[in-house]
């Protein structure tokens, strides 16, 4: 009997190891390599496909350029989707956001949808520790598949931005962004950035937990019909939402892709943290930014609530 139990446990562990999430990697950052890594995932984007990117704040030049992503978007017949921001800048209202989209060249190549231009909807949240729902652009309902195409880099508030941030803050409307930033305390842009409401969120971890919960809400809304891609180029300590970002000090690393958002963000973090930097190619500033904001906690919590796994199998497409 004891031998049978031991064999059963061994079989279970073996199954678990085969079931670990796959993360695909290529050093090449080209239009062709984006299509290549998408095809490696083995899941075809069908129907009305939303390609969620950041169109970049006015003055920022680090965002994913239309020329880089063009082949992939055309491959899936996708629509670029975005939402307005929750802070003063060139994308806080739809008029200025459209101007920025035009200046950055997206609408001259792609169909673009500003999802919260005419309204917002609430979608269910599984983990309700802080959020009772997720507030997203109403046009999210027009799509049945999403390619989460994120630029992996630093972020002033989250520590880093990858697919988890792109799914949570990125898909949220202005009100939804406020709701996440204050860990469910308010969705009013006039109140969200006041000391009282920022303090109401209590800790940085509450904000990160709220982001993870919102990312899970979007994943579940699509019933898992989401592909996650991180492009590791122009890795400033600042986000594409910053109009005056710091100069990138870390050289381009490549592209990671997975069906598991936790695994692909974790794989990018591991690559940055384990990199042996040198003058002119230094990972320390980005690591310091991530650690300052306890940024790695988002993958811990996202795994805890069942969004994905930090354990992954890295598959190098260059070999």
PDB file of C-alpha atoms in Angstrom:
ATOM      1  CA  UNK A   1       0.000   0.000   0.000  1.00  0.00           C
ATOM      2  CA  UNK A   2       2.812   2.396   0.938  1.00  0.00           C
ATOM      3  CA  UNK A   3       4.526   1.641  -2.384  1.00  0.00           C
ATOM      4  CA  UNK A   4       1.313   2.401  -4.297  1.00  0.00           C
ATOM      5  CA  UNK A   5       0.977   5.777  -2.540  1.00  0.00           C
ATOM      6  CA  UNK A   6       4.604   6.606  -3.356  1.00  0.00           C
ATOM      7  CA  UNK A   7       4.037   5.736  -7.016  1.00  0.00           C
ATOM      8  CA  UNK A   8       0.879   7.832  -7.096  1.00  0.00           C
ATOM      9  CA  UNK A   9       2.697  10.847  -5.658  1.00  0.00           C
ATOM     10  CA  UNK A  10       5.529  10.390  -8.170  1.00  0.00           C
ATOM     11  CA  UNK A  11       3.018  10.261 -11.027  1.00  0.00           C
ATOM     12  CA  UNK A  12       1.315  13.403  -9.754  1.00  0.00           C
ATOM     13  CA  UNK A  13       4.612  15.270  -9.581  1.00  0.00           C
ATOM     14  CA  UNK A  14       5.521  14.140 -13.064  1.00  0.00           C
ATOM     15  CA  UNK A  15       2.170  15.359 -14.396  1.00  0.00           C
ATOM     16  CA  UNK A  16       2.660  18.709 -12.661  1.00  0.00           C
ATOM     17  CA  UNK A  17       6.081  19.187 -14.225  1.00  0.00           C
ATOM     18  CA  UNK A  18       4.678  18.523 -17.709  1.00  0.00           C
ATOM     19  CA  UNK A  19       1.811  20.915 -16.999  1.00  0.00           C
ATOM     20  CA  UNK A  20       4.059  23.878 -16.176  1.00  0.00           C
ATOM     21  CA  UNK A  21       3.509  26.937 -18.306  1.00  0.00           C
ATOM     22  CA  UNK A  22       5.513  27.335 -21.496  1.00  0.00           C
ATOM     23  CA  UNK A  23       7.225  30.640 -22.190  1.00  0.00           C
ATOM     24  CA  UNK A  24       8.710  31.177 -25.625  1.00  0.00           C
ATOM     25  CA  UNK A  25      11.707  33.436 -26.189  1.00  0.00           C
ATOM     26  CA  UNK A  26      13.605  34.965 -29.069  1.00  0.00           C
ATOM     27  CA  UNK A  27      16.430  37.502 -29.007  1.00  0.00           C
ATOM     28  CA  UNK A  28      15.251  38.986 -32.271  1.00  0.00           C
ATOM     29  CA  UNK A  29      13.032  42.044 -32.002  1.00  0.00           C
ATOM     30  CA  UNK A  30      11.643  42.391 -35.504  1.00  0.00           C
ATOM     31  CA  UNK A  31       8.216  42.388 -37.166  1.00  0.00           C
ATOM     32  CA  UNK A  32       8.956  38.866 -38.399  1.00  0.00           C
ATOM     33  CA  UNK A  33       9.961  37.555 -34.970  1.00  0.00           C
ATOM     34  CA  UNK A  34       6.710  38.838 -33.438  1.00  0.00           C
ATOM     35  CA  UNK A  35       4.757  36.746 -35.928  1.00  0.00           C
ATOM     36  CA  UNK A  36       7.096  33.797 -35.327  1.00  0.00           C
ATOM     37  CA  UNK A  37       6.614  33.820 -31.563  1.00  0.00           C
ATOM     38  CA  UNK A  38       2.848  34.227 -31.945  1.00  0.00           C
ATOM     39  CA  UNK A  39       2.717  31.155 -34.179  1.00  0.00           C
ATOM     40  CA  UNK A  40       4.894  29.197 -31.714  1.00  0.00           C
ATOM     41  CA  UNK A  41       2.158  29.487 -29.103  1.00  0.00           C
ATOM     42  CA  UNK A  42      -0.038  27.231 -31.228  1.00  0.00           C
ATOM     43  CA  UNK A  43      -3.257  29.150 -30.599  1.00  0.00           C
ATOM     44  CA  UNK A  44      -4.930  30.962 -33.460  1.00  0.00           C
ATOM     45  CA  UNK A  45      -6.451  34.359 -32.725  1.00  0.00           C
ATOM     46  CA  UNK A  46      -9.926  34.139 -34.239  1.00  0.00           C
ATOM     47  CA  UNK A  47     -12.994  36.315 -34.505  1.00  0.00           C
ATOM     48  CA  UNK A  48     -12.879  39.955 -33.434  1.00  0.00           C
ATOM     49  CA  UNK A  49      -9.311  40.334 -32.166  1.00  0.00           C
ATOM     50  CA  UNK A  50      -8.288  43.167 -29.836  1.00  0.00           C
ATOM     51  CA  UNK A  51      -4.572  43.954 -29.755  1.00  0.00           C
ATOM     52  CA  UNK A  52      -3.968  45.788 -26.484  1.00  0.00           C
ATOM     53  CA  UNK A  53      -0.928  48.042 -26.546  1.00  0.00           C
ATOM     54  CA  UNK A  54       0.109  51.340 -25.032  1.00  0.00           C
ATOM     55  CA  UNK A  55       0.034  54.086 -27.634  1.00  0.00           C
ATOM     56  CA  UNK A  56       2.537  56.054 -25.525  1.00  0.00           C
ATOM     57  CA  UNK A  57       2.309  59.458 -23.878  1.00  0.00           C
ATOM     58  CA  UNK A  58       3.068  62.492 -26.022  1.00  0.00           C
ATOM     59  CA  UNK A  59       6.821  63.141 -25.883  1.00  0.00           C
ATOM     60  CA  UNK A  60       7.617  59.483 -25.182  1.00  0.00           C
ATOM     61  CA  UNK A  61       9.553  57.590 -27.858  1.00  0.00           C
ATOM     62  CA  UNK A  62       9.947  54.212 -26.132  1.00  0.00           C
ATOM     63  CA  UNK A  63       6.522  52.702 -26.910  1.00  0.00           C
ATOM     64  CA  UNK A  64       6.144  49.802 -29.364  1.00  0.00           C
ATOM     65  CA  UNK A  65       6.246  51.386 -32.798  1.00  0.00           C
ATOM     66  CA  UNK A  66       3.564  50.703 -35.425  1.00  0.00           C
ATOM     67  CA  UNK A  67       6.231  49.481 -37.851  1.00  0.00           C
ATOM     68  CA  UNK A  68       7.369  46.840 -35.330  1.00  0.00           C
ATOM     69  CA  UNK A  69       3.925  45.426 -34.586  1.00  0.00           C
ATOM     70  CA  UNK A  70       2.393  45.829 -38.052  1.00  0.00           C
ATOM     71  CA  UNK A  71       2.978  42.283 -39.337  1.00  0.00           C
ATOM     72  CA  UNK A  72       1.469  40.692 -36.231  1.00  0.00           C
ATOM     73  CA  UNK A  73      -1.610  42.920 -36.196  1.00  0.00           C
ATOM     74  CA  UNK A  74      -2.199  42.223 -39.884  1.00  0.00           C
ATOM     75  CA  UNK A  75      -1.639  38.485 -39.346  1.00  0.00           C
ATOM     76  CA  UNK A  76      -4.575  38.338 -36.913  1.00  0.00           C
ATOM     77  CA  UNK A  77      -6.665  41.053 -38.605  1.00  0.00           C
ATOM     78  CA  UNK A  78      -6.612  42.826 -35.257  1.00  0.00           C
ATOM     79  CA  UNK A  79      -7.775  46.177 -33.959  1.00  0.00           C
ATOM     80  CA  UNK A  80      -5.505  48.259 -31.731  1.00  0.00           C
ATOM     81  CA  UNK A  81      -7.348  48.970 -28.481  1.00  0.00           C
ATOM     82  CA  UNK A  82      -6.592  51.479 -25.758  1.00  0.00           C
ATOM     83  CA  UNK A  83      -8.248  53.402 -22.920  1.00  0.00           C
ATOM     84  CA  UNK A  84      -7.770  56.910 -21.574  1.00  0.00           C
ATOM     85  CA  UNK A  85      -5.454  57.587 -18.649  1.00  0.00           C
ATOM     86  CA  UNK A  86      -6.297  58.897 -15.176  1.00  0.00           C
ATOM     87  CA  UNK A  87      -3.756  61.686 -14.837  1.00  0.00           C
ATOM     88  CA  UNK A  88      -2.990  64.956 -16.590  1.00  0.00           C
ATOM     89  CA  UNK A  89      -1.304  64.392 -19.918  1.00  0.00           C
ATOM     90  CA  UNK A  90      -1.890  63.860 -23.607  1.00  0.00           C
ATOM     91  CA  UNK A  91      -4.164  60.830 -23.211  1.00  0.00           C
ATOM     92  CA  UNK A  92      -6.510  61.705 -20.332  1.00  0.00           C
ATOM     93  CA  UNK A  93      -9.454  62.613 -22.557  1.00  0.00           C
ATOM     94  CA  UNK A  94     -10.454  61.086 -25.857  1.00  0.00           C
ATOM     95  CA  UNK A  95      -9.756  64.213 -27.966  1.00  0.00           C
ATOM     96  CA  UNK A  96      -6.130  64.517 -26.861  1.00  0.00           C
ATOM     97  CA  UNK A  97      -5.692  60.750 -26.876  1.00  0.00           C
ATOM     98  CA  UNK A  98      -6.743  60.561 -30.532  1.00  0.00           C
ATOM     99  CA  UNK A  99      -4.290  63.340 -31.317  1.00  0.00           C
ATOM    100  CA  UNK A 100      -1.504  61.346 -29.665  1.00  0.00           C
ATOM    101  CA  UNK A 101      -2.546  58.155 -31.463  1.00  0.00           C
ATOM    102  CA  UNK A 102      -2.313  60.081 -34.741  1.00  0.00           C
ATOM    103  CA  UNK A 103       1.045  61.691 -33.880  1.00  0.00           C
ATOM    104  CA  UNK A 104       2.486  58.268 -33.073  1.00  0.00           C
ATOM    105  CA  UNK A 105       1.274  56.864 -36.375  1.00  0.00           C
ATOM    106  CA  UNK A 106      -1.114  54.151 -35.228  1.00  0.00           C
ATOM    107  CA  UNK A 107      -4.307  55.252 -36.968  1.00  0.00           C
ATOM    108  CA  UNK A 108      -2.557  55.606 -40.323  1.00  0.00           C
ATOM    109  CA  UNK A 109      -1.789  51.867 -40.348  1.00  0.00           C
ATOM    110  CA  UNK A 110      -4.385  50.144 -38.151  1.00  0.00           C
ATOM    111  CA  UNK A 111      -7.985  50.245 -37.103  1.00  0.00           C
ATOM    112  CA  UNK A 112      -7.846  51.787 -33.614  1.00  0.00           C
ATOM    113  CA  UNK A 113     -10.529  51.657 -30.918  1.00  0.00           C
ATOM    114  CA  UNK A 114     -10.453  53.911 -27.864  1.00  0.00           C
ATOM    115  CA  UNK A 115     -12.577  51.535 -25.825  1.00  0.00           C
ATOM    116  CA  UNK A 116     -13.810  53.974 -23.175  1.00  0.00           C
ATOM    117  CA  UNK A 117     -14.452  56.899 -25.532  1.00  0.00           C
ATOM    118  CA  UNK A 118     -18.223  56.584 -25.188  1.00  0.00           C
ATOM    119  CA  UNK A 119     -18.631  54.727 -21.928  1.00  0.00           C
ATOM    120  CA  UNK A 120     -17.542  51.968 -19.587  1.00  0.00           C
ATOM    121  CA  UNK A 121     -18.821  48.678 -18.210  1.00  0.00           C
ATOM    122  CA  UNK A 122     -18.205  46.634 -15.093  1.00  0.00           C
ATOM    123  CA  UNK A 123     -16.946  43.080 -15.407  1.00  0.00           C
ATOM    124  CA  UNK A 124     -16.771  40.465 -12.625  1.00  0.00           C
ATOM    125  CA  UNK A 125     -13.748  40.121 -10.361  1.00  0.00           C
ATOM    126  CA  UNK A 126     -12.997  36.722  -8.858  1.00  0.00           C
ATOM    127  CA  UNK A 127     -10.645  37.967  -6.134  1.00  0.00           C
ATOM    128  CA  UNK A 128     -12.638  40.579  -4.193  1.00  0.00           C
ATOM    129  CA  UNK A 129     -10.136  41.376  -1.473  1.00  0.00           C
ATOM    130  CA  UNK A 130     -10.087  45.004  -2.667  1.00  0.00           C
ATOM    131  CA  UNK A 131     -12.165  45.303  -5.848  1.00  0.00           C
ATOM    132  CA  UNK A 132     -15.819  44.366  -6.190  1.00  0.00           C
ATOM    133  CA  UNK A 133     -15.674  44.636  -9.983  1.00  0.00           C
ATOM    134  CA  UNK A 134     -13.374  45.889 -12.746  1.00  0.00           C
ATOM    135  CA  UNK A 135     -14.318  49.023 -14.686  1.00  0.00           C
ATOM    136  CA  UNK A 136     -13.254  48.769 -18.325  1.00  0.00           C
ATOM    137  CA  UNK A 137     -13.949  50.494 -21.623  1.00  0.00           C
ATOM    138  CA  UNK A 138     -17.378  49.453 -22.892  1.00  0.00           C
ATOM    139  CA  UNK A 139     -16.024  48.439 -26.302  1.00  0.00           C
ATOM    140  CA  UNK A 140     -14.259  45.495 -24.667  1.00  0.00           C
ATOM    141  CA  UNK A 141     -17.553  43.694 -25.239  1.00  0.00           C
ATOM    142  CA  UNK A 142     -17.014  43.986 -29.015  1.00  0.00           C
ATOM    143  CA  UNK A 143     -14.129  41.498 -28.983  1.00  0.00           C
ATOM    144  CA  UNK A 144     -13.854  37.777 -28.346  1.00  0.00           C
ATOM    145  CA  UNK A 145     -10.065  37.367 -28.421  1.00  0.00           C
ATOM    146  CA  UNK A 146      -7.224  39.533 -27.103  1.00  0.00           C
ATOM    147  CA  UNK A 147      -3.536  39.750 -27.860  1.00  0.00           C
ATOM    148  CA  UNK A 148      -1.949  41.471 -24.867  1.00  0.00           C
ATOM    149  CA  UNK A 149       1.093  43.038 -26.536  1.00  0.00           C
ATOM    150  CA  UNK A 150       3.071  44.766 -23.800  1.00  0.00           C
ATOM    151  CA  UNK A 151       6.288  46.720 -23.677  1.00  0.00           C
ATOM    152  CA  UNK A 152       8.270  45.395 -20.711  1.00  0.00           C
ATOM    153  CA  UNK A 153       9.981  48.250 -18.825  1.00  0.00           C
ATOM    154  CA  UNK A 154      10.017  50.059 -15.504  1.00  0.00           C
ATOM    155  CA  UNK A 155       7.100  51.920 -13.959  1.00  0.00           C
ATOM    156  CA  UNK A 156       7.027  54.694 -11.370  1.00  0.00           C
ATOM    157  CA  UNK A 157       4.164  53.203  -9.349  1.00  0.00           C
ATOM    158  CA  UNK A 158       4.122  49.490 -10.186  1.00  0.00           C
ATOM    159  CA  UNK A 159       7.885  49.016 -10.327  1.00  0.00           C
ATOM    160  CA  UNK A 160       7.616  47.439 -13.759  1.00  0.00           C
ATOM    161  CA  UNK A 161       5.068  47.164 -16.505  1.00  0.00           C
ATOM    162  CA  UNK A 162       4.392  43.988 -18.442  1.00  0.00           C
ATOM    163  CA  UNK A 163       1.339  42.026 -19.489  1.00  0.00           C
ATOM    164  CA  UNK A 164      -0.247  42.074 -16.014  1.00  0.00           C
ATOM    165  CA  UNK A 165      -0.221  45.860 -15.958  1.00  0.00           C
ATOM    166  CA  UNK A 166      -1.338  46.006 -19.604  1.00  0.00           C
ATOM    167  CA  UNK A 167      -4.351  43.827 -18.778  1.00  0.00           C
ATOM    168  CA  UNK A 168      -5.308  45.662 -15.603  1.00  0.00           C
ATOM    169  CA  UNK A 169      -4.494  49.372 -15.698  1.00  0.00           C
ATOM    170  CA  UNK A 170      -4.297  49.248 -19.508  1.00  0.00           C
ATOM    171  CA  UNK A 171      -7.810  47.906 -20.115  1.00  0.00           C
ATOM    172  CA  UNK A 172      -9.415  49.917 -17.302  1.00  0.00           C
ATOM    173  CA  UNK A 173     -11.251  53.129 -18.115  1.00  0.00           C
ATOM    174  CA  UNK A 174     -10.221  56.371 -16.422  1.00  0.00           C
ATOM    175  CA  UNK A 175     -12.559  55.573 -13.531  1.00  0.00           C
ATOM    176  CA  UNK A 176     -11.318  51.980 -13.488  1.00  0.00           C
ATOM    177  CA  UNK A 177      -7.710  53.098 -13.222  1.00  0.00           C
ATOM    178  CA  UNK A 178      -8.613  55.242 -10.203  1.00  0.00           C
ATOM    179  CA  UNK A 179     -10.452  52.321  -8.649  1.00  0.00           C
ATOM    180  CA  UNK A 180      -7.401  50.060  -8.999  1.00  0.00           C
ATOM    181  CA  UNK A 181      -4.885  52.675  -7.826  1.00  0.00           C
ATOM    182  CA  UNK A 182      -6.893  53.317  -4.641  1.00  0.00           C
ATOM    183  CA  UNK A 183      -7.465  49.585  -4.063  1.00  0.00           C
ATOM    184  CA  UNK A 184     -11.223  49.917  -4.460  1.00  0.00           C
ATOM    185  CA  UNK A 185     -11.723  53.084  -2.395  1.00  0.00           C
ATOM    186  CA  UNK A 186     -12.902  55.426  -5.176  1.00  0.00           C
ATOM    187  CA  UNK A 187     -13.333  55.593  -8.945  1.00  0.00           C
ATOM    188  CA  UNK A 188     -13.583  59.387  -8.999  1.00  0.00           C
ATOM    189  CA  UNK A 189     -10.603  61.006 -10.812  1.00  0.00           C
ATOM    190  CA  UNK A 190     -11.091  64.174  -8.771  1.00  0.00           C
ATOM    191  CA  UNK A 191     -10.550  62.260  -5.532  1.00  0.00           C
ATOM    192  CA  UNK A 192      -8.234  59.399  -6.482  1.00  0.00           C
ATOM    193  CA  UNK A 193      -4.984  61.369  -6.395  1.00  0.00           C
ATOM    194  CA  UNK A 194      -5.688  63.262  -3.162  1.00  0.00           C
ATOM    195  CA  UNK A 195      -3.602  62.245  -0.107  1.00  0.00           C
ATOM    196  CA  UNK A 196      -6.729  61.023   1.670  1.00  0.00           C
ATOM    197  CA  UNK A 197      -7.683  58.482  -0.956  1.00  0.00           C
ATOM    198  CA  UNK A 198      -4.157  57.437  -1.805  1.00  0.00           C
ATOM    199  CA  UNK A 199      -3.645  56.766   1.884  1.00  0.00           C
ATOM    200  CA  UNK A 200      -6.919  54.841   1.923  1.00  0.00           C
ATOM    201  CA  UNK A 201      -5.220  52.247  -0.265  1.00  0.00           C
ATOM    202  CA  UNK A 202      -2.951  51.805   2.785  1.00  0.00           C
ATOM    203  CA  UNK A 203      -0.040  49.990   1.188  1.00  0.00           C
ATOM    204  CA  UNK A 204       1.709  49.479  -2.126  1.00  0.00           C
ATOM    205  CA  UNK A 205       0.852  45.815  -1.898  1.00  0.00           C
ATOM    206  CA  UNK A 206      -2.872  46.620  -1.929  1.00  0.00           C
ATOM    207  CA  UNK A 207      -2.388  48.389  -5.248  1.00  0.00           C
ATOM    208  CA  UNK A 208      -0.419  45.475  -6.684  1.00  0.00           C
ATOM    209  CA  UNK A 209      -3.032  43.007  -5.452  1.00  0.00           C
ATOM    210  CA  UNK A 210      -5.735  45.115  -7.098  1.00  0.00           C
ATOM    211  CA  UNK A 211      -3.821  45.089 -10.392  1.00  0.00           C
ATOM    212  CA  UNK A 212      -3.529  41.302 -10.243  1.00  0.00           C
ATOM    213  CA  UNK A 213      -7.248  40.947  -9.545  1.00  0.00           C
ATOM    214  CA  UNK A 214      -8.138  43.249 -12.444  1.00  0.00           C
ATOM    215  CA  UNK A 215      -5.811  41.355 -14.803  1.00  0.00           C
ATOM    216  CA  UNK A 216      -7.547  38.130 -13.787  1.00  0.00           C
ATOM    217  CA  UNK A 217     -10.935  39.743 -14.444  1.00  0.00           C
ATOM    218  CA  UNK A 218      -9.952  40.538 -18.034  1.00  0.00           C
ATOM    219  CA  UNK A 219      -8.469  37.062 -18.562  1.00  0.00           C
ATOM    220  CA  UNK A 220     -11.657  35.441 -17.288  1.00  0.00           C
ATOM    221  CA  UNK A 221     -13.846  37.796 -19.331  1.00  0.00           C
ATOM    222  CA  UNK A 222     -12.291  36.306 -22.462  1.00  0.00           C
ATOM    223  CA  UNK A 223     -12.533  32.778 -21.032  1.00  0.00           C
ATOM    224  CA  UNK A 224      -8.771  32.503 -21.358  1.00  0.00           C
ATOM    225  CA  UNK A 225      -8.786  33.463 -25.060  1.00  0.00           C
ATOM    226  CA  UNK A 226      -5.812  35.747 -24.544  1.00  0.00           C
ATOM    227  CA  UNK A 227      -2.223  35.608 -25.813  1.00  0.00           C
ATOM    228  CA  UNK A 228       0.445  37.404 -23.779  1.00  0.00           C
ATOM    229  CA  UNK A 229       3.573  38.921 -25.342  1.00  0.00           C
ATOM    230  CA  UNK A 230       6.268  41.064 -23.688  1.00  0.00           C
ATOM    231  CA  UNK A 231       8.705  42.981 -25.878  1.00  0.00           C
ATOM    232  CA  UNK A 232      11.897  43.703 -23.918  1.00  0.00           C
ATOM    233  CA  UNK A 233      13.298  46.757 -25.687  1.00  0.00           C
ATOM    234  CA  UNK A 234      13.909  50.403 -24.714  1.00  0.00           C
ATOM    235  CA  UNK A 235      13.770  49.330 -21.061  1.00  0.00           C
ATOM    236  CA  UNK A 236      13.776  52.623 -19.240  1.00  0.00           C
ATOM    237  CA  UNK A 237      13.000  52.743 -15.532  1.00  0.00           C
ATOM    238  CA  UNK A 238       9.977  54.795 -16.609  1.00  0.00           C
ATOM    239  CA  UNK A 239       6.795  53.709 -18.327  1.00  0.00           C
ATOM    240  CA  UNK A 240       5.445  54.599 -21.770  1.00  0.00           C
ATOM    241  CA  UNK A 241       2.899  56.688 -19.847  1.00  0.00           C
ATOM    242  CA  UNK A 242       5.710  59.119 -18.910  1.00  0.00           C
ATOM    243  CA  UNK A 243       6.131  61.986 -21.354  1.00  0.00           C
ATOM    244  CA  UNK A 244       9.732  62.521 -20.256  1.00  0.00           C
ATOM    245  CA  UNK A 245      11.122  59.061 -19.475  1.00  0.00           C
ATOM    246  CA  UNK A 246      14.661  58.330 -18.350  1.00  0.00           C
ATOM    247  CA  UNK A 247      17.002  57.083 -21.030  1.00  0.00           C
ATOM    248  CA  UNK A 248      17.117  53.262 -21.219  1.00  0.00           C
ATOM    249  CA  UNK A 249      20.292  51.947 -19.591  1.00  0.00           C
ATOM    250  CA  UNK A 250      19.651  48.267 -20.292  1.00  0.00           C
ATOM    251  CA  UNK A 251      20.156  46.892 -23.796  1.00  0.00           C
ATOM    252  CA  UNK A 252      17.332  45.189 -25.695  1.00  0.00           C
ATOM    253  CA  UNK A 253      16.844  41.559 -24.627  1.00  0.00           C
ATOM    254  CA  UNK A 254      14.198  40.038 -26.874  1.00  0.00           C
ATOM    255  CA  UNK A 255      10.581  38.908 -26.885  1.00  0.00           C
ATOM    256  CA  UNK A 256       8.786  36.577 -24.467  1.00  0.00           C
ATOM    257  CA  UNK A 257       5.356  35.039 -25.093  1.00  0.00           C
ATOM    258  CA  UNK A 258       3.009  32.684 -23.273  1.00  0.00           C
ATOM    259  CA  UNK A 259      -0.601  31.771 -22.676  1.00  0.00           C
ATOM    260  CA  UNK A 260       0.139  32.391 -18.974  1.00  0.00           C
ATOM    261  CA  UNK A 261       0.473  36.074 -17.975  1.00  0.00           C
ATOM    262  CA  UNK A 262       2.149  35.297 -14.662  1.00  0.00           C
ATOM    263  CA  UNK A 263       4.749  33.045 -16.269  1.00  0.00           C
ATOM    264  CA  UNK A 264       5.716  35.513 -19.006  1.00  0.00           C
ATOM    265  CA  UNK A 265       6.068  38.464 -16.602  1.00  0.00           C
ATOM    266  CA  UNK A 266       8.070  36.256 -14.226  1.00  0.00           C
ATOM    267  CA  UNK A 267      10.323  35.075 -17.052  1.00  0.00           C
ATOM    268  CA  UNK A 268      11.078  38.686 -17.977  1.00  0.00           C
ATOM    269  CA  UNK A 269      11.792  39.575 -14.354  1.00  0.00           C
ATOM    270  CA  UNK A 270      14.127  36.595 -14.039  1.00  0.00           C
ATOM    271  CA  UNK A 271      15.977  37.609 -17.189  1.00  0.00           C
ATOM    272  CA  UNK A 272      16.484  41.160 -15.920  1.00  0.00           C
ATOM    273  CA  UNK A 273      17.498  40.156 -12.389  1.00  0.00           C
ATOM    274  CA  UNK A 274      19.885  37.403 -13.522  1.00  0.00           C
ATOM    275  CA  UNK A 275      21.542  39.457 -16.240  1.00  0.00           C
ATOM    276  CA  UNK A 276      25.221  40.291 -15.806  1.00  0.00           C
ATOM    277  CA  UNK A 277      25.281  43.977 -16.607  1.00  0.00           C
ATOM    278  CA  UNK A 278      28.191  46.111 -17.643  1.00  0.00           C
ATOM    279  CA  UNK A 279      28.815  49.808 -18.332  1.00  0.00           C
ATOM    280  CA  UNK A 280      26.405  50.943 -21.022  1.00  0.00           C
ATOM    281  CA  UNK A 281      24.248  47.863 -20.506  1.00  0.00           C
ATOM    282  CA  UNK A 282      23.235  48.067 -16.855  1.00  0.00           C
ATOM    283  CA  UNK A 283      20.312  46.213 -15.261  1.00  0.00           C
ATOM    284  CA  UNK A 284      20.804  47.809 -11.822  1.00  0.00           C
ATOM    285  CA  UNK A 285      18.641  50.939 -12.349  1.00  0.00           C
ATOM    286  CA  UNK A 286      15.659  48.855 -13.473  1.00  0.00           C
ATOM    287  CA  UNK A 287      16.133  46.386 -10.618  1.00  0.00           C
ATOM    288  CA  UNK A 288      16.285  49.274  -8.148  1.00  0.00           C
ATOM    289  CA  UNK A 289      13.047  50.716  -9.536  1.00  0.00           C
ATOM    290  CA  UNK A 290      11.297  47.348  -9.334  1.00  0.00           C
ATOM    291  CA  UNK A 291      12.505  46.715  -5.769  1.00  0.00           C
ATOM    292  CA  UNK A 292      11.628  50.232  -4.636  1.00  0.00           C
ATOM    293  CA  UNK A 293       7.978  49.568  -5.490  1.00  0.00           C
ATOM    294  CA  UNK A 294       7.991  45.907  -4.367  1.00  0.00           C
ATOM    295  CA  UNK A 295       7.090  45.232  -8.004  1.00  0.00           C
ATOM    296  CA  UNK A 296       7.794  41.496  -8.005  1.00  0.00           C
ATOM    297  CA  UNK A 297       4.943  40.986  -5.534  1.00  0.00           C
ATOM    298  CA  UNK A 298       2.387  41.206  -8.349  1.00  0.00           C
ATOM    299  CA  UNK A 299       3.445  37.850  -9.790  1.00  0.00           C
ATOM    300  CA  UNK A 300       3.409  36.330  -6.281  1.00  0.00           C
ATOM    301  CA  UNK A 301      -0.154  37.470  -5.695  1.00  0.00           C
ATOM    302  CA  UNK A 302      -1.367  36.702  -9.222  1.00  0.00           C
ATOM    303  CA  UNK A 303      -0.145  33.133  -8.758  1.00  0.00           C
ATOM    304  CA  UNK A 304      -1.829  32.969  -5.349  1.00  0.00           C
ATOM    305  CA  UNK A 305      -5.241  33.882  -6.786  1.00  0.00           C
ATOM    306  CA  UNK A 306      -4.889  31.345  -9.591  1.00  0.00           C
ATOM    307  CA  UNK A 307      -4.204  33.579 -12.587  1.00  0.00           C
ATOM    308  CA  UNK A 308      -1.089  31.630 -13.585  1.00  0.00           C
ATOM    309  CA  UNK A 309       2.160  30.086 -12.441  1.00  0.00           C
ATOM    310  CA  UNK A 310       5.597  31.514 -11.662  1.00  0.00           C
ATOM    311  CA  UNK A 311       7.035  28.120 -12.614  1.00  0.00           C
ATOM    312  CA  UNK A 312       7.629  27.863 -16.328  1.00  0.00           C
ATOM    313  CA  UNK A 313       9.502  26.077 -19.073  1.00  0.00           C
ATOM    314  CA  UNK A 314      11.533  28.483 -21.207  1.00  0.00           C
ATOM    315  CA  UNK A 315      11.636  27.527 -24.884  1.00  0.00           C
ATOM    316  CA  UNK A 316      14.293  29.318 -26.920  1.00  0.00           C
ATOM    317  CA  UNK A 317      13.150  29.698 -30.528  1.00  0.00           C
ATOM    318  CA  UNK A 318      16.638  30.718 -31.628  1.00  0.00           C
ATOM    319  CA  UNK A 319      18.048  27.234 -31.048  1.00  0.00           C
TER     320      UNK A 319
END
